[in-house]
Every structure is written in structure tokens, then in C-alpha cells.
């Protein structure tokens, strides 16, 4: 049985991501785990903590309320578990992934500066470091059945592209696959022919369609392609491929209007 993990801080944006996760779980017949992890402030051992700061009972009630909302939204078709843990969220998400081996972690983006500092840093940590796919859900995005998947690539290191993982994801949703490439100018685009052919060969079983556009702002170019081709899910590889190396993947997940699935070489995607 597949499992999806959805961390929450009980904000409106996180609740929307949890609803996305629940409807995704219903579509692929997966279980859902709602995770709330509360981090103690630095120096907690040196200073007293207000009684209401560690309101474990209140947090449990909030998780139970969220669970009931999600069950109602999916007509009870998903088995939902909850976990309320005291600890650093990034580490607790990783530990839960090691125990559950999920199909994916579904997490929200946050738009305000304060929210980005807290939940946003967790989102970026998860996308970069978890050895499982991470789906980042933009603010206000509602789940719809995934039928158009796009893989954003810079057509470099093509042999390192996790083709098997991409194939597994596309076939799971019985979706169509586009490959997005944005070149900064015509000369750059004209130099990609060989790598284009190699990637086509590696993904041949999925009959991918290449969508190429010229734009000096690579992320804006990909966003334009996603809008034009009505992409439901955009796959990126933060560590090596596409314009999404570590220093840029952070900006992209916050700028994208389409849910972004970050996968890595050798992600541990369960086969069933």
C-alpha cells in the first residue's frame, strides 16, 4: 500500500496542501499521514516555557479536526493517520519517511516573509534532502486528476536522469509526458540536438513530447510552458539537472503556479 505524508502547521496554506494530499491519496489508493512537528526554541533548557506553548492536547485536537475535514472531502475513501511530535520538523519528516517509505511527501509553499522563514525553510529542506519525492503545492492550488506531467530539464547529464522513477510516476497516473527545455538564445537551443535525442531514447516508453522555448529567464520560460500546455504536475531534479541546482530550486518552488514534484537520483519510490 502506498503512503503519502503531509506535514502541517495548521495554517490555511498547509491545510490546502493537506487537502491536495488527501485527494491525491484517493486517486492512487494510498494511505495518508498528517504530521505536525513542533520545534522547541533555542535555549529552551535555560528558560521557562509558558504552559500554553506546548499545548499537546490542543495540537492533537487540531489534527483530529483536520483529519475529519479531509475524510469528509474524500468521502472516507482514504485511511488517514495522525502524528504529533515534538522536534525539528525537517528531521521528523525525514525520520517518518525512513519508517514509512512513502510514495511522496506533500508540503505547502508559504508566501509571506515570516511564513517562508519557518515553513518555507522546511519545504526547501524537504525538496533538497529527502530520498523520496516531494510535491510542493502552491498557495490556493486545488487538486485535479493528474493527466499532464512535465519534466523540466537542461538536457545535461542525461544519463543521470532518473528515468525509471519518471516512468513509474507517469504510468501510475496514466498521464502524458512533456519535456520542457528553455534556452537563453537560439544558439544554445541549436546545440541540444544530441542530448535531446538521448533523453528521448531513455524515456521512449512514455512517448514524451519536447516543448522548447527561448527565454532569458529560464524559470519564467518553464512557467509559460506549464500554462500553455496545462501541466498538472511539474517534475524537477534539484541536485543536478535543469536550472534547478541547489541555489535556484528554492526560488522556483516559491514562484511556480503548478505543483512541483522534486525527485532525485535513486529516490526510493515504492513499487506498490
Tab-separated table of C-alpha atoms in Angstrom:
chain	number	residue	atom	x	y	z
A	1	UNK	CA	0.000	0.000	0.000
A	2	UNK	CA	1.349	3.403	-0.953
A	3	UNK	CA	1.620	6.118	1.678
A	4	UNK	CA	1.637	9.905	1.435
A	5	UNK	CA	2.958	12.130	4.219
A	6	UNK	CA	1.534	15.645	4.617
A	7	UNK	CA	3.227	17.895	7.202
A	8	UNK	CA	1.092	20.709	8.590
A	9	UNK	CA	1.458	23.774	10.791
A	10	UNK	CA	-2.342	24.286	10.763
A	11	UNK	CA	-2.093	27.371	8.567
A	12	UNK	CA	-4.578	27.904	5.742
A	13	UNK	CA	-1.889	27.199	3.160
A	14	UNK	CA	-0.820	23.967	4.860
A	15	UNK	CA	-4.443	22.831	5.178
A	16	UNK	CA	-4.877	23.348	1.442
A	17	UNK	CA	-1.790	21.196	0.789
A	18	UNK	CA	-3.207	18.502	3.083
A	19	UNK	CA	-6.474	18.576	1.125
A	20	UNK	CA	-4.436	18.201	-2.078
A	21	UNK	CA	-2.640	15.233	-0.480
A	22	UNK	CA	-5.913	13.600	0.584
A	23	UNK	CA	-7.435	13.832	-2.886
A	24	UNK	CA	-4.195	12.592	-4.429
A	25	UNK	CA	-4.249	9.656	-1.991
A	26	UNK	CA	-7.817	8.852	-3.010
A	27	UNK	CA	-6.818	8.871	-6.679
A	28	UNK	CA	-3.879	6.488	-6.272
A	29	UNK	CA	-5.361	4.428	-3.415
A	30	UNK	CA	-2.779	5.480	-0.842
A	31	UNK	CA	-2.846	5.976	2.911
A	32	UNK	CA	-2.278	9.475	4.279
A	33	UNK	CA	-0.301	10.504	7.351
A	34	UNK	CA	-0.818	14.006	8.746
A	35	UNK	CA	2.304	15.133	10.607
A	36	UNK	CA	2.650	18.040	12.985
A	37	UNK	CA	6.109	18.608	14.458
A	38	UNK	CA	6.679	21.445	16.917
A	39	UNK	CA	10.205	22.704	17.382
A	40	UNK	CA	11.383	23.942	20.765
A	41	UNK	CA	13.000	27.385	20.690
A	42	UNK	CA	16.783	27.713	21.025
A	43	UNK	CA	17.842	27.816	24.658
A	44	UNK	CA	14.698	26.117	25.881
A	45	UNK	CA	16.630	24.400	28.643
A	46	UNK	CA	17.744	27.725	30.107
A	47	UNK	CA	14.390	29.497	30.291
A	48	UNK	CA	10.886	28.554	31.468
A	49	UNK	CA	8.233	27.869	28.810
A	50	UNK	CA	4.698	29.148	29.090
A	51	UNK	CA	2.204	26.361	29.784
A	52	UNK	CA	0.251	27.091	26.629
A	53	UNK	CA	3.329	26.926	24.396
A	54	UNK	CA	3.440	23.127	24.470
A	55	UNK	CA	-0.297	22.622	24.134
A	56	UNK	CA	-0.091	18.979	23.135
A	57	UNK	CA	-3.779	18.353	23.770
A	58	UNK	CA	-4.726	21.345	21.617
A	59	UNK	CA	-2.476	20.158	18.809
A	60	UNK	CA	-3.994	16.686	18.933
A	61	UNK	CA	-7.461	18.223	18.676
A	62	UNK	CA	-6.358	20.338	15.711
A	63	UNK	CA	-5.029	17.222	13.971
A	64	UNK	CA	-8.265	15.362	14.678
A	65	UNK	CA	-10.321	18.257	13.299
A	66	UNK	CA	-8.179	18.403	10.152
A	67	UNK	CA	-8.480	14.631	9.724
A	68	UNK	CA	-12.284	14.849	9.874
A	69	UNK	CA	-12.326	17.656	7.282
A	70	UNK	CA	-10.185	15.620	4.908
A	71	UNK	CA	-12.205	12.444	5.395
A	72	UNK	CA	-15.356	14.381	4.527
A	73	UNK	CA	-13.680	15.817	1.429
A	74	UNK	CA	-12.794	12.349	0.097
A	75	UNK	CA	-15.960	10.592	1.271
A	76	UNK	CA	-13.994	8.447	3.708
A	77	UNK	CA	-12.104	6.727	0.892
A	78	UNK	CA	-8.644	7.288	2.409
A	79	UNK	CA	-7.210	5.811	5.580
A	80	UNK	CA	-5.765	8.774	7.493
A	81	UNK	CA	-3.393	8.592	10.458
A	82	UNK	CA	-2.072	11.497	12.524
A	83	UNK	CA	1.228	12.126	14.295
A	84	UNK	CA	2.022	14.979	16.681
A	85	UNK	CA	5.733	15.115	17.531
A	86	UNK	CA	7.993	17.465	19.464
A	87	UNK	CA	11.137	18.053	17.404
A	88	UNK	CA	12.685	19.848	14.441
A	89	UNK	CA	10.195	19.423	11.554
A	90	UNK	CA	12.784	18.663	8.880
A	91	UNK	CA	14.342	15.881	10.931
A	92	UNK	CA	10.975	14.479	11.991
A	93	UNK	CA	9.760	14.383	8.373
A	94	UNK	CA	12.938	12.532	7.402
A	95	UNK	CA	12.562	10.068	10.287
A	96	UNK	CA	8.945	9.363	9.383
A	97	UNK	CA	9.954	8.822	5.753
A	98	UNK	CA	12.577	6.297	6.828
A	99	UNK	CA	9.917	4.417	8.801
A	100	UNK	CA	7.068	4.606	6.282
A	101	UNK	CA	8.911	4.709	2.912
A	102	UNK	CA	6.223	6.943	1.365
A	103	UNK	CA	5.287	7.409	-2.249
A	104	UNK	CA	5.671	11.149	-1.657
A	105	UNK	CA	5.702	13.960	0.865
A	106	UNK	CA	3.173	16.701	0.057
A	107	UNK	CA	4.017	20.087	1.522
A	108	UNK	CA	2.878	23.677	1.096
A	109	UNK	CA	4.641	26.801	-0.043
A	110	UNK	CA	4.180	29.891	2.088
A	111	UNK	CA	4.149	33.377	0.643
A	112	UNK	CA	4.713	35.828	3.479
A	113	UNK	CA	8.255	36.569	4.601
A	114	UNK	CA	7.617	35.185	8.096
A	115	UNK	CA	5.915	32.047	6.824
A	116	UNK	CA	8.742	31.451	4.356
A	117	UNK	CA	11.287	31.651	7.142
A	118	UNK	CA	9.578	28.880	9.110
A	119	UNK	CA	7.535	26.546	6.877
A	120	UNK	CA	9.327	27.708	3.727
A	121	UNK	CA	12.684	26.557	5.021
A	122	UNK	CA	11.153	23.149	5.794
A	123	UNK	CA	9.759	22.946	2.252
A	124	UNK	CA	13.152	23.651	0.698
A	125	UNK	CA	14.942	21.276	3.088
A	126	UNK	CA	12.498	18.514	2.164
A	127	UNK	CA	12.803	19.107	-1.585
A	128	UNK	CA	16.597	19.038	-1.447
A	129	UNK	CA	17.377	16.323	1.050
A	130	UNK	CA	14.623	13.722	1.390
A	131	UNK	CA	15.319	10.499	-0.558
A	132	UNK	CA	11.648	10.414	-1.576
A	133	UNK	CA	9.618	12.535	-3.983
A	134	UNK	CA	8.394	15.828	-2.529
A	135	UNK	CA	5.347	17.543	-4.036
A	136	UNK	CA	5.260	21.270	-3.298
A	137	UNK	CA	1.735	22.698	-3.556
A	138	UNK	CA	1.366	26.403	-4.404
A	139	UNK	CA	-0.974	28.599	-2.432
A	140	UNK	CA	-4.650	28.201	-3.434
A	141	UNK	CA	-3.913	25.311	-5.845
A	142	UNK	CA	-6.696	22.725	-5.858
A	143	UNK	CA	-6.107	19.084	-6.706
A	144	UNK	CA	-7.251	17.858	-10.077
A	145	UNK	CA	-6.623	14.448	-11.564
A	146	UNK	CA	-3.070	14.388	-12.895
A	147	UNK	CA	-3.137	13.806	-16.649
A	148	UNK	CA	-0.389	16.129	-17.934
A	149	UNK	CA	3.063	15.750	-16.386
A	150	UNK	CA	6.071	17.776	-17.474
A	151	UNK	CA	9.736	17.121	-16.752
A	152	UNK	CA	11.883	20.278	-16.758
A	153	UNK	CA	15.441	19.627	-17.933
A	154	UNK	CA	18.518	21.484	-19.121
A	155	UNK	CA	19.445	18.406	-21.237
A	156	UNK	CA	22.724	17.962	-19.380
A	157	UNK	CA	23.979	14.761	-17.709
A	158	UNK	CA	21.173	12.928	-19.488
A	159	UNK	CA	22.420	9.517	-18.365
A	160	UNK	CA	21.943	10.583	-14.725
A	161	UNK	CA	18.269	11.428	-15.196
A	162	UNK	CA	16.228	9.007	-13.005
A	163	UNK	CA	14.285	7.659	-15.961
A	164	UNK	CA	12.812	4.687	-14.089
A	165	UNK	CA	11.377	6.930	-11.391
A	166	UNK	CA	9.854	9.244	-14.006
A	167	UNK	CA	8.364	6.268	-15.852
A	168	UNK	CA	6.858	4.897	-12.632
A	169	UNK	CA	5.242	8.240	-11.800
A	170	UNK	CA	3.844	8.833	-15.294
A	171	UNK	CA	2.441	5.300	-15.562
A	172	UNK	CA	0.903	5.498	-12.082
A	173	UNK	CA	-1.270	8.408	-13.223
A	174	UNK	CA	-1.699	7.082	-16.761
A	175	UNK	CA	-0.567	10.556	-17.789
A	176	UNK	CA	1.015	12.165	-20.825
A	177	UNK	CA	4.609	13.384	-20.529
A	178	UNK	CA	6.076	16.626	-21.811
A	179	UNK	CA	9.747	17.546	-21.524
A	180	UNK	CA	10.310	21.282	-21.042
A	181	UNK	CA	13.518	22.930	-22.143
A	182	UNK	CA	14.220	26.655	-22.014
A	183	UNK	CA	17.205	28.033	-23.902
A	184	UNK	CA	18.522	31.531	-23.324
A	185	UNK	CA	19.007	32.077	-27.057
A	186	UNK	CA	18.709	30.304	-30.408
A	187	UNK	CA	22.381	29.270	-30.443
A	188	UNK	CA	22.029	27.458	-27.112
A	189	UNK	CA	18.869	25.718	-28.299
A	190	UNK	CA	20.539	24.546	-31.515
A	191	UNK	CA	23.319	22.875	-29.513
A	192	UNK	CA	20.968	20.489	-27.676
A	193	UNK	CA	20.114	18.115	-30.518
A	194	UNK	CA	22.208	15.131	-29.376
A	195	UNK	CA	21.145	15.340	-25.725
A	196	UNK	CA	17.542	15.784	-26.834
A	197	UNK	CA	17.777	12.518	-28.759
A	198	UNK	CA	19.420	10.699	-25.835
A	199	UNK	CA	16.739	11.770	-23.387
A	200	UNK	CA	14.023	10.831	-25.886
A	201	UNK	CA	15.578	7.361	-26.111
A	202	UNK	CA	15.738	6.961	-22.304
A	203	UNK	CA	12.077	7.949	-21.936
A	204	UNK	CA	10.915	6.306	-25.177
A	205	UNK	CA	8.355	4.064	-23.463
A	206	UNK	CA	6.431	7.188	-22.419
A	207	UNK	CA	6.378	8.826	-25.870
A	208	UNK	CA	7.497	12.186	-24.479
A	209	UNK	CA	6.830	15.410	-26.355
A	210	UNK	CA	9.549	18.028	-26.238
A	211	UNK	CA	8.451	21.618	-25.662
A	212	UNK	CA	11.233	24.095	-26.332
A	213	UNK	CA	11.103	27.849	-25.861
A	214	UNK	CA	13.597	30.711	-25.898
A	215	UNK	CA	13.655	32.870	-22.778
A	216	UNK	CA	16.496	34.514	-20.876
A	217	UNK	CA	14.601	33.875	-17.637
A	218	UNK	CA	14.575	30.078	-17.530
A	219	UNK	CA	12.065	29.771	-14.720
A	220	UNK	CA	9.681	32.222	-16.399
A	221	UNK	CA	10.016	30.215	-19.608
A	222	UNK	CA	9.070	26.992	-17.842
A	223	UNK	CA	6.138	28.702	-16.136
A	224	UNK	CA	4.918	29.884	-19.558
A	225	UNK	CA	5.186	26.356	-20.959
A	226	UNK	CA	3.325	24.902	-17.978
A	227	UNK	CA	0.497	27.374	-18.502
A	228	UNK	CA	0.384	26.855	-22.265
A	229	UNK	CA	0.248	23.058	-22.035
A	230	UNK	CA	-1.973	22.935	-18.931
A	231	UNK	CA	0.524	20.999	-16.841
A	232	UNK	CA	-0.890	19.287	-13.753
A	233	UNK	CA	2.445	18.310	-12.210
A	234	UNK	CA	5.966	19.555	-12.935
A	235	UNK	CA	8.921	17.285	-12.159
A	236	UNK	CA	12.277	18.842	-11.305
A	237	UNK	CA	15.550	17.353	-10.055
A	238	UNK	CA	17.076	19.831	-7.570
A	239	UNK	CA	20.554	18.356	-7.184
A	240	UNK	CA	21.980	18.286	-10.684
A	241	UNK	CA	19.544	18.733	-13.530
A	242	UNK	CA	17.627	21.530	-15.138
A	243	UNK	CA	18.059	25.076	-13.970
A	244	UNK	CA	17.232	23.733	-10.521
A	245	UNK	CA	20.580	23.353	-8.833
A	246	UNK	CA	20.518	23.852	-5.081
A	247	UNK	CA	20.770	27.639	-5.117
A	248	UNK	CA	17.874	28.011	-7.570
A	249	UNK	CA	15.415	25.265	-6.611
A	250	UNK	CA	14.402	27.337	-3.585
A	251	UNK	CA	13.276	30.242	-5.772
A	252	UNK	CA	11.437	28.015	-8.216
A	253	UNK	CA	9.245	26.183	-5.733
A	254	UNK	CA	8.022	29.523	-4.420
A	255	UNK	CA	7.466	31.024	-7.889
A	256	UNK	CA	5.685	28.108	-9.551
A	257	UNK	CA	1.920	28.243	-10.048
A	258	UNK	CA	1.901	24.478	-10.733
A	259	UNK	CA	2.547	21.744	-8.144
A	260	UNK	CA	6.222	20.798	-8.322
A	261	UNK	CA	7.467	17.278	-7.672
A	262	UNK	CA	11.122	17.258	-6.677
A	263	UNK	CA	12.792	13.896	-7.227
A	264	UNK	CA	16.405	12.861	-7.017
A	265	UNK	CA	18.651	10.240	-8.493
A	266	UNK	CA	17.799	6.952	-6.800
A	267	UNK	CA	14.718	8.192	-4.965
A	268	UNK	CA	13.237	5.302	-3.017
A	269	UNK	CA	9.825	5.189	-4.700
A	270	UNK	CA	7.851	2.147	-3.546
A	271	UNK	CA	6.770	-0.080	-6.413
A	272	UNK	CA	3.350	-0.760	-4.877
